[in-house]
XYZ file of C-alpha atoms in Angstrom:
550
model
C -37.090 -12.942 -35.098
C -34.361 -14.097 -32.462
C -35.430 -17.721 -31.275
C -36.770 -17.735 -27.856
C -34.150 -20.163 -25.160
C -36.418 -21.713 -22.480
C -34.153 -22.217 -19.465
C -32.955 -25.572 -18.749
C -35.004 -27.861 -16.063
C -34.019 -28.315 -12.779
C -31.389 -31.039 -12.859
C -29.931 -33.110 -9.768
C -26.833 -34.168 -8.956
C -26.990 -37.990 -9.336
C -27.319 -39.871 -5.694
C -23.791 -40.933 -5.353
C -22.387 -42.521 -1.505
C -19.769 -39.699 -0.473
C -16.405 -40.605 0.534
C -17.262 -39.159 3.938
C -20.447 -38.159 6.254
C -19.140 -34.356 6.501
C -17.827 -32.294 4.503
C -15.480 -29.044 6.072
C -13.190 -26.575 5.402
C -9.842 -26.415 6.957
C -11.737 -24.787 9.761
C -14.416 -27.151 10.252
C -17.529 -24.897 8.469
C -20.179 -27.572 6.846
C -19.811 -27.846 2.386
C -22.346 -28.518 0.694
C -22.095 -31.111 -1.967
C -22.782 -28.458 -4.824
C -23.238 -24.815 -4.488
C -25.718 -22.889 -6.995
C -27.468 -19.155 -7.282
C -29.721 -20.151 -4.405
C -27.125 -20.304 -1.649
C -26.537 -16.610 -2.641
C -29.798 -15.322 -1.914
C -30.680 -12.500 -1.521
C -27.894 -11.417 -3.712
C -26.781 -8.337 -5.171
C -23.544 -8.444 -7.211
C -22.973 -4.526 -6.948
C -23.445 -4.195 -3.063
C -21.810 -7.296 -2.674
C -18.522 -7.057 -4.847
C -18.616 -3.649 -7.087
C -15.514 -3.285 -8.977
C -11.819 -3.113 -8.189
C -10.541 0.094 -6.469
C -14.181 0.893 -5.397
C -16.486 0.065 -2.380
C -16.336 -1.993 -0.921
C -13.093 -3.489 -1.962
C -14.283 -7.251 -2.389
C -12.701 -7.295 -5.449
C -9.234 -6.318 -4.579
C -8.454 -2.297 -3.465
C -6.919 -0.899 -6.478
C -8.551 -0.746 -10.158
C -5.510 -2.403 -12.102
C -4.334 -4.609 -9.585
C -1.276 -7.074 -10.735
C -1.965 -6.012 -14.494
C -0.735 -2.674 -12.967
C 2.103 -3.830 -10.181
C 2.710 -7.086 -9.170
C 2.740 -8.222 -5.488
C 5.574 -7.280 -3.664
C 7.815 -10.210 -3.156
C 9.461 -9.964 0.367
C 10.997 -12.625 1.987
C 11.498 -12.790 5.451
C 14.692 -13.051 6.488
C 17.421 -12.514 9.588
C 19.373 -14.957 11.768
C 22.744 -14.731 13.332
C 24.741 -11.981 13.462
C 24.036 -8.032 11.570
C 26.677 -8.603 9.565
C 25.552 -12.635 8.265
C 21.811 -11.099 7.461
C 22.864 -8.388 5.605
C 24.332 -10.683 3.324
C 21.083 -13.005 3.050
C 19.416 -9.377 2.430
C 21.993 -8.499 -0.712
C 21.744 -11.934 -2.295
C 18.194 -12.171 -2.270
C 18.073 -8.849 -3.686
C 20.336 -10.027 -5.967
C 17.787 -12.744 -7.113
C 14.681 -10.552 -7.813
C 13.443 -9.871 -4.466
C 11.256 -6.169 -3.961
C 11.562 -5.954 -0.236
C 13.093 -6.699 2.419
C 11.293 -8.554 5.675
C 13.256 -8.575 8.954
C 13.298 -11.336 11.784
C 14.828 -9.854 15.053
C 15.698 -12.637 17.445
C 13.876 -13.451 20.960
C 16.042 -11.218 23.192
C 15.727 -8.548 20.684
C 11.852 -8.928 20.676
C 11.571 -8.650 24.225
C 13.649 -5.681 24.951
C 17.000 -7.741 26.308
C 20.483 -6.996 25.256
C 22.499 -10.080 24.593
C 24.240 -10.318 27.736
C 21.306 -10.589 29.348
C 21.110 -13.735 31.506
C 17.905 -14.973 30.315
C 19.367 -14.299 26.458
C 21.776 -17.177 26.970
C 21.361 -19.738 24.028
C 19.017 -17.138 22.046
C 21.126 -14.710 20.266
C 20.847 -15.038 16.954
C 18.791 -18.009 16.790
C 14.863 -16.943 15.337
C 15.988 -14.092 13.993
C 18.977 -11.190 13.908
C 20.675 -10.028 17.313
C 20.474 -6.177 17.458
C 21.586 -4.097 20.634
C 22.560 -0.740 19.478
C 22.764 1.500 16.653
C 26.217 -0.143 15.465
C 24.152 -3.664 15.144
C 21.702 -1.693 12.696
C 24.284 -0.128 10.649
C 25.766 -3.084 9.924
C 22.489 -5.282 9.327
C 21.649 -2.770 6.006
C 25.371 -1.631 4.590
C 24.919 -1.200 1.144
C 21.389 -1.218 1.095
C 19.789 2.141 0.335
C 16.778 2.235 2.567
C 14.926 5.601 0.522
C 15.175 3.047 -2.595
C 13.877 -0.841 -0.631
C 10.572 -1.321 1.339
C 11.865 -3.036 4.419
C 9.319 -4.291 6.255
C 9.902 -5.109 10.627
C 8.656 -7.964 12.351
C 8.673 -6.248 15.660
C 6.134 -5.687 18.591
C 6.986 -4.373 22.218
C 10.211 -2.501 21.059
C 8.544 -1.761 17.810
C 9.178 1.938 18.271
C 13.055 1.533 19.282
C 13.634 -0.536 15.850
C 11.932 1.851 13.832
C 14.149 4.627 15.434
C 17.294 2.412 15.064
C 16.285 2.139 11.181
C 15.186 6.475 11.120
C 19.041 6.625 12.065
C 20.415 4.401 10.089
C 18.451 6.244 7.089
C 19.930 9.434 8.409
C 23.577 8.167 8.861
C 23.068 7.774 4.820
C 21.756 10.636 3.901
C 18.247 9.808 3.450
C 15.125 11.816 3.303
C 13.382 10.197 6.024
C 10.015 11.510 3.812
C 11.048 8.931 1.087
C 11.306 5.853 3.361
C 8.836 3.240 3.005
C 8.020 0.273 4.805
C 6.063 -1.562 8.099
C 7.034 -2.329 11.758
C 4.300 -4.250 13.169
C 3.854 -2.625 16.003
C 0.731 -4.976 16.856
C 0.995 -5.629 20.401
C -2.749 -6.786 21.296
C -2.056 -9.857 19.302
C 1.084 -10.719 21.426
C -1.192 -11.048 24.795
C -3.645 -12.898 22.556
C -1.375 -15.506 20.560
C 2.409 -15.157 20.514
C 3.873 -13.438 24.210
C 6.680 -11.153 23.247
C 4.941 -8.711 25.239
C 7.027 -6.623 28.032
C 4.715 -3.507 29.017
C 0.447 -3.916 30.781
C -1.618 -3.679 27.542
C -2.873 0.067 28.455
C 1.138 1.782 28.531
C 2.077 -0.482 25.155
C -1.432 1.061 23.337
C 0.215 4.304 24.386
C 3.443 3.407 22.495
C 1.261 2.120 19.263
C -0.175 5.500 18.793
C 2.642 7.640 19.617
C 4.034 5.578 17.016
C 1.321 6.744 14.530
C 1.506 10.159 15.716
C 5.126 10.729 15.351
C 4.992 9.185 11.731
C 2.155 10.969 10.328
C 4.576 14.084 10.386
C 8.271 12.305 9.734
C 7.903 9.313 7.857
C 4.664 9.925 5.832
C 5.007 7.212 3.781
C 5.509 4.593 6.406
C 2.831 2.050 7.684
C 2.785 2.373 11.388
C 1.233 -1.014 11.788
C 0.711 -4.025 10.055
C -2.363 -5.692 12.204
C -1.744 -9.589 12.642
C -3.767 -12.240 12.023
C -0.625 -14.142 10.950
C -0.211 -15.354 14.549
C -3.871 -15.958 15.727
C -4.164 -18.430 12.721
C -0.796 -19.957 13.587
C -2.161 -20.302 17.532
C -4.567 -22.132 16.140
C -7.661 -19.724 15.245
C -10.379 -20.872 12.448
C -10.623 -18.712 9.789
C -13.517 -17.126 11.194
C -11.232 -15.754 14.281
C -8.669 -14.994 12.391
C -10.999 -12.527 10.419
C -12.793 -11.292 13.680
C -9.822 -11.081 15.698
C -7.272 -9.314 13.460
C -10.332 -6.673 12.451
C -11.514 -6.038 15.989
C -7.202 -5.742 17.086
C -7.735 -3.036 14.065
C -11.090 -1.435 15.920
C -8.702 -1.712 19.158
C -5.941 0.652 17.359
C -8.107 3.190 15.640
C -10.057 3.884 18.761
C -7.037 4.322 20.907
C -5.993 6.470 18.019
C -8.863 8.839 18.303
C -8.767 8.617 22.212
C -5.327 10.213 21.726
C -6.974 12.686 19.616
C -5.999 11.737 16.208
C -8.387 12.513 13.038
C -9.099 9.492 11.450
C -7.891 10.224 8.353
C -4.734 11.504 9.250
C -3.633 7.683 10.309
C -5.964 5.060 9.101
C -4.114 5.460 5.325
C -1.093 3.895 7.745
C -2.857 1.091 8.514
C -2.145 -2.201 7.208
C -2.500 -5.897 8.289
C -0.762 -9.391 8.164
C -2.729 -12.676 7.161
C -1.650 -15.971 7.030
C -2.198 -18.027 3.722
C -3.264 -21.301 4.931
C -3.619 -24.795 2.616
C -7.738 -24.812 2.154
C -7.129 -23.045 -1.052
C -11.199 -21.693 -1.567
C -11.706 -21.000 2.537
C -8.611 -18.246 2.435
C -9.812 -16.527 -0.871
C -13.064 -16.174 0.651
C -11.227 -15.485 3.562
C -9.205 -12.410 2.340
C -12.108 -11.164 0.739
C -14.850 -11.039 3.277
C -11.968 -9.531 5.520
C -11.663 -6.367 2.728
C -15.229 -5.971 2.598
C -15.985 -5.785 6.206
C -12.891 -3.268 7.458
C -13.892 -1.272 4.581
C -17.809 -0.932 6.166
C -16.314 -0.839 9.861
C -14.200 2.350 8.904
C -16.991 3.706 6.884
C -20.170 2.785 9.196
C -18.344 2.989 12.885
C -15.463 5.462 12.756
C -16.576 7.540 9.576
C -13.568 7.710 7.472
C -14.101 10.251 4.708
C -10.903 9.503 2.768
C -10.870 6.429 0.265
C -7.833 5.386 1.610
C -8.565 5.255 5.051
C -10.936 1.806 4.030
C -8.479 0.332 1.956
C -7.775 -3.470 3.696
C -4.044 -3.201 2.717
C -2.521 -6.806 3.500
C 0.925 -9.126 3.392
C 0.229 -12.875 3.511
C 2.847 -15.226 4.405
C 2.188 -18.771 3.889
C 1.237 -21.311 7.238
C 4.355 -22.099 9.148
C 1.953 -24.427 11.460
C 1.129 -26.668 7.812
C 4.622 -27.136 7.552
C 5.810 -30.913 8.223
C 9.408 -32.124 9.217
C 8.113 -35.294 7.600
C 8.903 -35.598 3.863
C 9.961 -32.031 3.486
C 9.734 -31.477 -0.309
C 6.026 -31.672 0.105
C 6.290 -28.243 1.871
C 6.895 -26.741 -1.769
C 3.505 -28.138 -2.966
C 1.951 -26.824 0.478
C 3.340 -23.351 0.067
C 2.708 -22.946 -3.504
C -1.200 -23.643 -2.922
C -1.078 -20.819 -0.290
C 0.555 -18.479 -1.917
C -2.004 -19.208 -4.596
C -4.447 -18.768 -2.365
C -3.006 -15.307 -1.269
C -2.266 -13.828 -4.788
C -6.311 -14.921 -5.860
C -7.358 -13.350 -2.551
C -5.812 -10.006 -3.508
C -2.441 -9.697 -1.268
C -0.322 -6.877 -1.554
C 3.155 -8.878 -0.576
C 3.698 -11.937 0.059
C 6.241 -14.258 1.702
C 6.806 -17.978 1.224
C 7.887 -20.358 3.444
C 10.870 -22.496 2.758
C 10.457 -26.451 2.684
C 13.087 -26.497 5.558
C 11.419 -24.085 8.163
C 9.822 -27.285 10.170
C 13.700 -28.535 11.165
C 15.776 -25.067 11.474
C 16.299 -21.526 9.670
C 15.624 -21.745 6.433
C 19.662 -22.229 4.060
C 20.107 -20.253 1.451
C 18.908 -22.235 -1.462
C 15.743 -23.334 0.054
C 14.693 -19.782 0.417
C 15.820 -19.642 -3.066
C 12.795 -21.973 -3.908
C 10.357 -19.983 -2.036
C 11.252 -17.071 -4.114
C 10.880 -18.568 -7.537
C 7.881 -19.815 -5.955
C 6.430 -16.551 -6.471
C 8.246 -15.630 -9.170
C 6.421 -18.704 -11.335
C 3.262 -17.999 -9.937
C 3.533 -13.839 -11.434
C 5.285 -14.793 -14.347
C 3.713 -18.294 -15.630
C 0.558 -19.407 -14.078
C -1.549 -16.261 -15.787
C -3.341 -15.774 -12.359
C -2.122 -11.940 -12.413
C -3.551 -10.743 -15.699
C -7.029 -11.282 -14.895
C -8.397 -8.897 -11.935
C -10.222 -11.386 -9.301
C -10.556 -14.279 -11.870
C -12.669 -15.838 -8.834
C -15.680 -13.321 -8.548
C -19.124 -15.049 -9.177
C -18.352 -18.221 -8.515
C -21.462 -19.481 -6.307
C -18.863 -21.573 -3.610
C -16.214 -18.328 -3.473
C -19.342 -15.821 -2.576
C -21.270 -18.210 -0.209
C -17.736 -18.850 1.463
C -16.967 -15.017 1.255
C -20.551 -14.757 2.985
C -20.413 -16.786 5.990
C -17.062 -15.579 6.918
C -18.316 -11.793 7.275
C -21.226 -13.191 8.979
C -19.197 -15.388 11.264
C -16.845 -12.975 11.831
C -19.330 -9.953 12.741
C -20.992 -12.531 14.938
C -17.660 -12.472 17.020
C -16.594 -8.386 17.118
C -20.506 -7.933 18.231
C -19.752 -10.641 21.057
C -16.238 -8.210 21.600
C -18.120 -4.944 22.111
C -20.712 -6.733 24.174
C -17.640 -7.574 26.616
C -16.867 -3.682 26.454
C -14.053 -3.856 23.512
C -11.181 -6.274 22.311
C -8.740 -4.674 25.524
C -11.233 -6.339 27.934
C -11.749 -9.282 25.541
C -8.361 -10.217 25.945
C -7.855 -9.139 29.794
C -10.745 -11.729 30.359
C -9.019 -14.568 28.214
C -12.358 -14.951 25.810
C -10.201 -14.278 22.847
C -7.790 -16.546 23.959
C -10.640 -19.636 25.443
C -11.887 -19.238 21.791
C -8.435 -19.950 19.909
C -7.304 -22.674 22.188
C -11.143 -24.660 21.685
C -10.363 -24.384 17.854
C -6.811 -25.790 17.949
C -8.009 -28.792 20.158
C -10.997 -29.421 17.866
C -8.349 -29.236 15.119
C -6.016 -31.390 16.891
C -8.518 -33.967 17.670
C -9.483 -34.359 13.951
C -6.178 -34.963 13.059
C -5.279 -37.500 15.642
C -8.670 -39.439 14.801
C -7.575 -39.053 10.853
C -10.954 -36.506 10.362
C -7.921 -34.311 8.772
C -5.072 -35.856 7.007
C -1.623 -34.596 7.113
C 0.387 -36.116 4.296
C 3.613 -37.624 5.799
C 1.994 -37.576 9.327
C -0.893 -39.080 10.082
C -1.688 -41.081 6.327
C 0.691 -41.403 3.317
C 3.700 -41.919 5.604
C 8.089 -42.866 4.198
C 9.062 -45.775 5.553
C 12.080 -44.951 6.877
C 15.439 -46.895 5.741
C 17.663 -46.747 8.682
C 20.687 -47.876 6.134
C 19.635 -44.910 4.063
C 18.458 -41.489 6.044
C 17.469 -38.841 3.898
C 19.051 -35.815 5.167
C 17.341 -32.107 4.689
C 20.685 -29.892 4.699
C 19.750 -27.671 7.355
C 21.128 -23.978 8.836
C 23.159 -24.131 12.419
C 23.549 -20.995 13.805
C 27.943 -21.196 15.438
C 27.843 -20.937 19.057
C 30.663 -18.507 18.638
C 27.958 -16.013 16.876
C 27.211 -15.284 20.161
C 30.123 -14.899 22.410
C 31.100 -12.644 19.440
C 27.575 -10.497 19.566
C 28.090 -10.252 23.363
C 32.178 -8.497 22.742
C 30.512 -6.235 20.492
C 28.154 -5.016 23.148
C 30.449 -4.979 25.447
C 32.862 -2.886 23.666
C 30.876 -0.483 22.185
C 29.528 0.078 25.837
C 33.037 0.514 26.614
C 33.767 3.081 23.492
C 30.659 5.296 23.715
C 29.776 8.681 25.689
C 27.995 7.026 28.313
C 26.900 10.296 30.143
C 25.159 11.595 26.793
C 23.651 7.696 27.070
C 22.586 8.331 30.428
C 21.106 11.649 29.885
C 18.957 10.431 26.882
C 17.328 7.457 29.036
C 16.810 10.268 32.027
C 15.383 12.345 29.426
C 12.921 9.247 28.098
C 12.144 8.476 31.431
C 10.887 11.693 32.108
C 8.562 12.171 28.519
C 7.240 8.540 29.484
C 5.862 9.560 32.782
C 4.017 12.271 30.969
C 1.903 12.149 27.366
C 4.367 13.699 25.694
C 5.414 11.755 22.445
C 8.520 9.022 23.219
C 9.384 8.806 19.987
C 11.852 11.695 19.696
C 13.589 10.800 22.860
C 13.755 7.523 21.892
C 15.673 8.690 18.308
C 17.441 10.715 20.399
C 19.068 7.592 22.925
C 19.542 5.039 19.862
C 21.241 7.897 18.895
C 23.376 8.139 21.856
C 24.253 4.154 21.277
C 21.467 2.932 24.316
C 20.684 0.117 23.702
C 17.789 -1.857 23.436
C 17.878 -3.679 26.479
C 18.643 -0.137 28.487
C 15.673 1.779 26.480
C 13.687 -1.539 27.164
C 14.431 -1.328 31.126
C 14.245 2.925 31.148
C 10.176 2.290 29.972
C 9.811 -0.942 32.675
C 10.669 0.863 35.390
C 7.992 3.856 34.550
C 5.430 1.494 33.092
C 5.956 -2.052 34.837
C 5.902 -5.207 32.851
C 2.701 -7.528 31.933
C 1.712 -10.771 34.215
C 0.286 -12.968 31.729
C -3.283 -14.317 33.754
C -3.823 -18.102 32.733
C -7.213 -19.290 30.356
C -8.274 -22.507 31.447
């Protein structure tokens, strides 16, 4: 007869004085001292967190996860000159990376060629200069775009960069049905966090789902957007708004989508988003979690997806540029290791890591380097990617995962209450809420609430006999002057009538609600540039007046 186990008493934790009054996260949410089955009640395990691959996703969206594919590694990448970041590209190919991850510079982001007098002291500084067609040839010689996943940090001139890369691809010889990759394309979250905005929010939601339109039949394999909470964390969001922001930018998108008369299903299996991996290593599991499990119900419950893929929460992490400290530098490899732990527990699909020099200038060459192995040791020698969601069931993981949904569904109701996340942000309430969390954030670290290891507690003295240097990248002066004679002479070289005729031609479509996209192919084509495709749109659609959120 099998001996009977009486369950254990009720045991307490001894009384012990904390170390501090209140316990947070990152964000500020109240810990408890010890989490146990009761904070998870009423609890059901398969309503809550199923399997892997199956609603609703908590788990992770495919059944094999990394035992089957590992993240995609993808480094992002681009400064100076086409020519200077193609070479970046090939050696970090060359060292084991799987994709490539593109920084455009300012001008470029904003639709200004880089002669442009408000470009001056810009090219080629955050990211690559590219003005034409010749700029994008040269930024991927060699590299075989229907064999790399590139993916394109890009926003208002989203659609002319993903044109510039469909010709590129062509100019090759590849079939544009094989390419495979992400431009952002996520304007909302420029008005709300980041302002490389040019068009009024209602003309540039018309560009984000021609863009889907136009790739659901050319570049099927393509995600038309990658949906950012990357910025709204780095602006200063809690996790909470990161979640409830990024999701209801997502609600934004796939209504607009259907307003155009799109089927759900034809674009939501596009749809991807952008997260950052922040240092509170058991907030952003939870984090990445709770964010899976509620898209999947929102497409599901509110827009009635039938297709599987169409609730998949498909998401790149890159680790917290904001965490990073120009203060004792190496201890931004420690910092970016436990986020991009964070990210590969929470179920990422790519992932980038910052370098340890990104707080003083572009990251060099070898620091990138140790973001890479980063990732590399993490796949290959930590054993966190042969066990599926090694985290499920643990009571302080599910309560976490809990109270972000809630939180965050708290927030989108507050959005539709407004009348939707356009008139959210026209009001500045998405906005008022960001900037109270970074000054609640701030405050805590100037009063030492929230330490910051080099800057507020544990700080060098500094030996003025001795300075310890971090090499760091300088972009030439000259990279400039020389980007500006290229423009200038290929301006010079071209057939500016059939130029002319293709911004005429856009002009006309964008005045309409005909599709831009194929007039837009058609004039990067032609060599416009992006500066005179840029000004074609302006002078049809206007620009954006930002209003200011006191």
């Amino acid at each position: 007869m099998a001996e009977t186990k009486t369950p254990p008493k009720e045991t307490k934790a001894k009384e012990t004085k904390d170390r501090k009054e209140r316990f947070t996260t990152l964000s500020g949410q109240s810990l408890d001292r010890l989490y146990t089955e009761q904070n998870l009640q009423p609890w059901d395990p398969e309503s809550a967190l199923g399997y892997p691959g199956e609603f609703p996703y908590t788990r992770g969206i495919y059944p094999s996860m990394y035992r089957g594919r590992l993240w995609t590694m993808r480094q992002y990448a681009g400064f100076g000159s086409a020519t200077e970041s193609n070479q970046r590209y090939r050696y970090l190919l060359s060292k084991g990376q799987k994709g490539l991850s593109v920084a455009f510079d300012l001008p470029t982001q904003i639709g200004m060629d880089s002669d442009h007098s408000l470009a001056l002291g810009e090219v080629g500084k955050v990211g690559v200069a590219i003005d034409s067609l010749e700029d994008m040839q040269a930024l991927f010689d060699g590299i075989p775009l229907d064999k790399v996943s590139t993916s394109m940090t890009i926003n208002a001139t989203a659609a002319i960069l993903l044109c510039l890369y469909v010709a590129v691809a062509k100019k090759q010889g590849a079939t544009l049905e094989k390419l495979s990759g992400t431009v952002q394309n996520d304007i909302l979250k420029e008005y709300i966090a980041r302002g490389t905005y040019i068009y009024p929010v209602r003309p540039a939601m018309r560009i984000v789902t021609d863009i889907f339109a136009w790739c659901r039949d050319t570049l099927p394999k393509w995600n038309t957007i990658s949906i950012s909470g990357y910025h709204i964390r780095e602006a200063g969001s809690t996790a909470v708004q990161e979640v409830a922001f990024t999701l209801a930018d997502g609600m934004a998108y796939v209504q607009a989508a259907l307003d155009a008369r799109l089927d759900v299903d034809e674009f939501a299996p596009q749809l991807s988003f952008f997260f950052n991996a922040h240092s509170d290593l058991l907030e952003e599991i939870a984090k990445y979690r709770a964010a899976r499990r509620l898209w999947a119900r929102i497409m599901r419950d509110r827009f009635h997806a039938r297709d599987s893929r169409s609730l998949l929460l498909r998401f790149h992490a890159q680790t917290a540029g904001s965490s990073l400290t120009a203060q004792q530098p190496e201890n931004n490899i420690v910092r970016v290791a436990i986020q991009a732990l964070a990210a590969v527990l929470g179920g990422c699909q790519s992932l980038h890591t910052n370098s340890l020099d990104e707080a003083l200038a572009l990251p060099t060459e070898n620091a990138a380097l140790i973001a890479l192995r980063t990732q590399q040791i993490l796949a290959h020698e930590t054993g966190v990617s042969n066990t599926i969601d090694p985290v499920a069931g643990s009571y302080a993981i599910e309560h976490l995962t809990n109270e972000i949904e809630k939180g965050a569904l708290a927030y989108i109701e507050k959005i539709d209450a407004l009348g939707g996340m356009l008139r959210a942000i026209e009001s500045g309430f998405v906005q008022g809420e960001i900037q109270k969390a970074a000054y609640e954030y701030q405050r805590a670290v100037e009063n030492k609430e929230q330490i910051i290891i080099g800057v507020n507690d544990f700080i060098a003295p500094q030996d003025n006999s001795d300075p310890r240097e971090t090499p760091t990248l300088r972009i030439d002066p000259q990279t400039e002057r020389d980007q500006i004679a290229r423009l200038q002479a290929l301006r010079a070289k071209r057939d500016a009538p059939r130029a002319q005729s293709t911004l005429h031609e856009l002009q006309r479509r964008a005045a309409t609600t005909e599709n831009l996209l194929p007039a837009i192919l058609a004039a990067v084509e032609a060599y416009a540039t992006v500066g005179e495709i840029s000004d074609a749109l302006r002078q049809v659609f206007g620009e954006y007046q930002e209003s200011v959120v006191l």
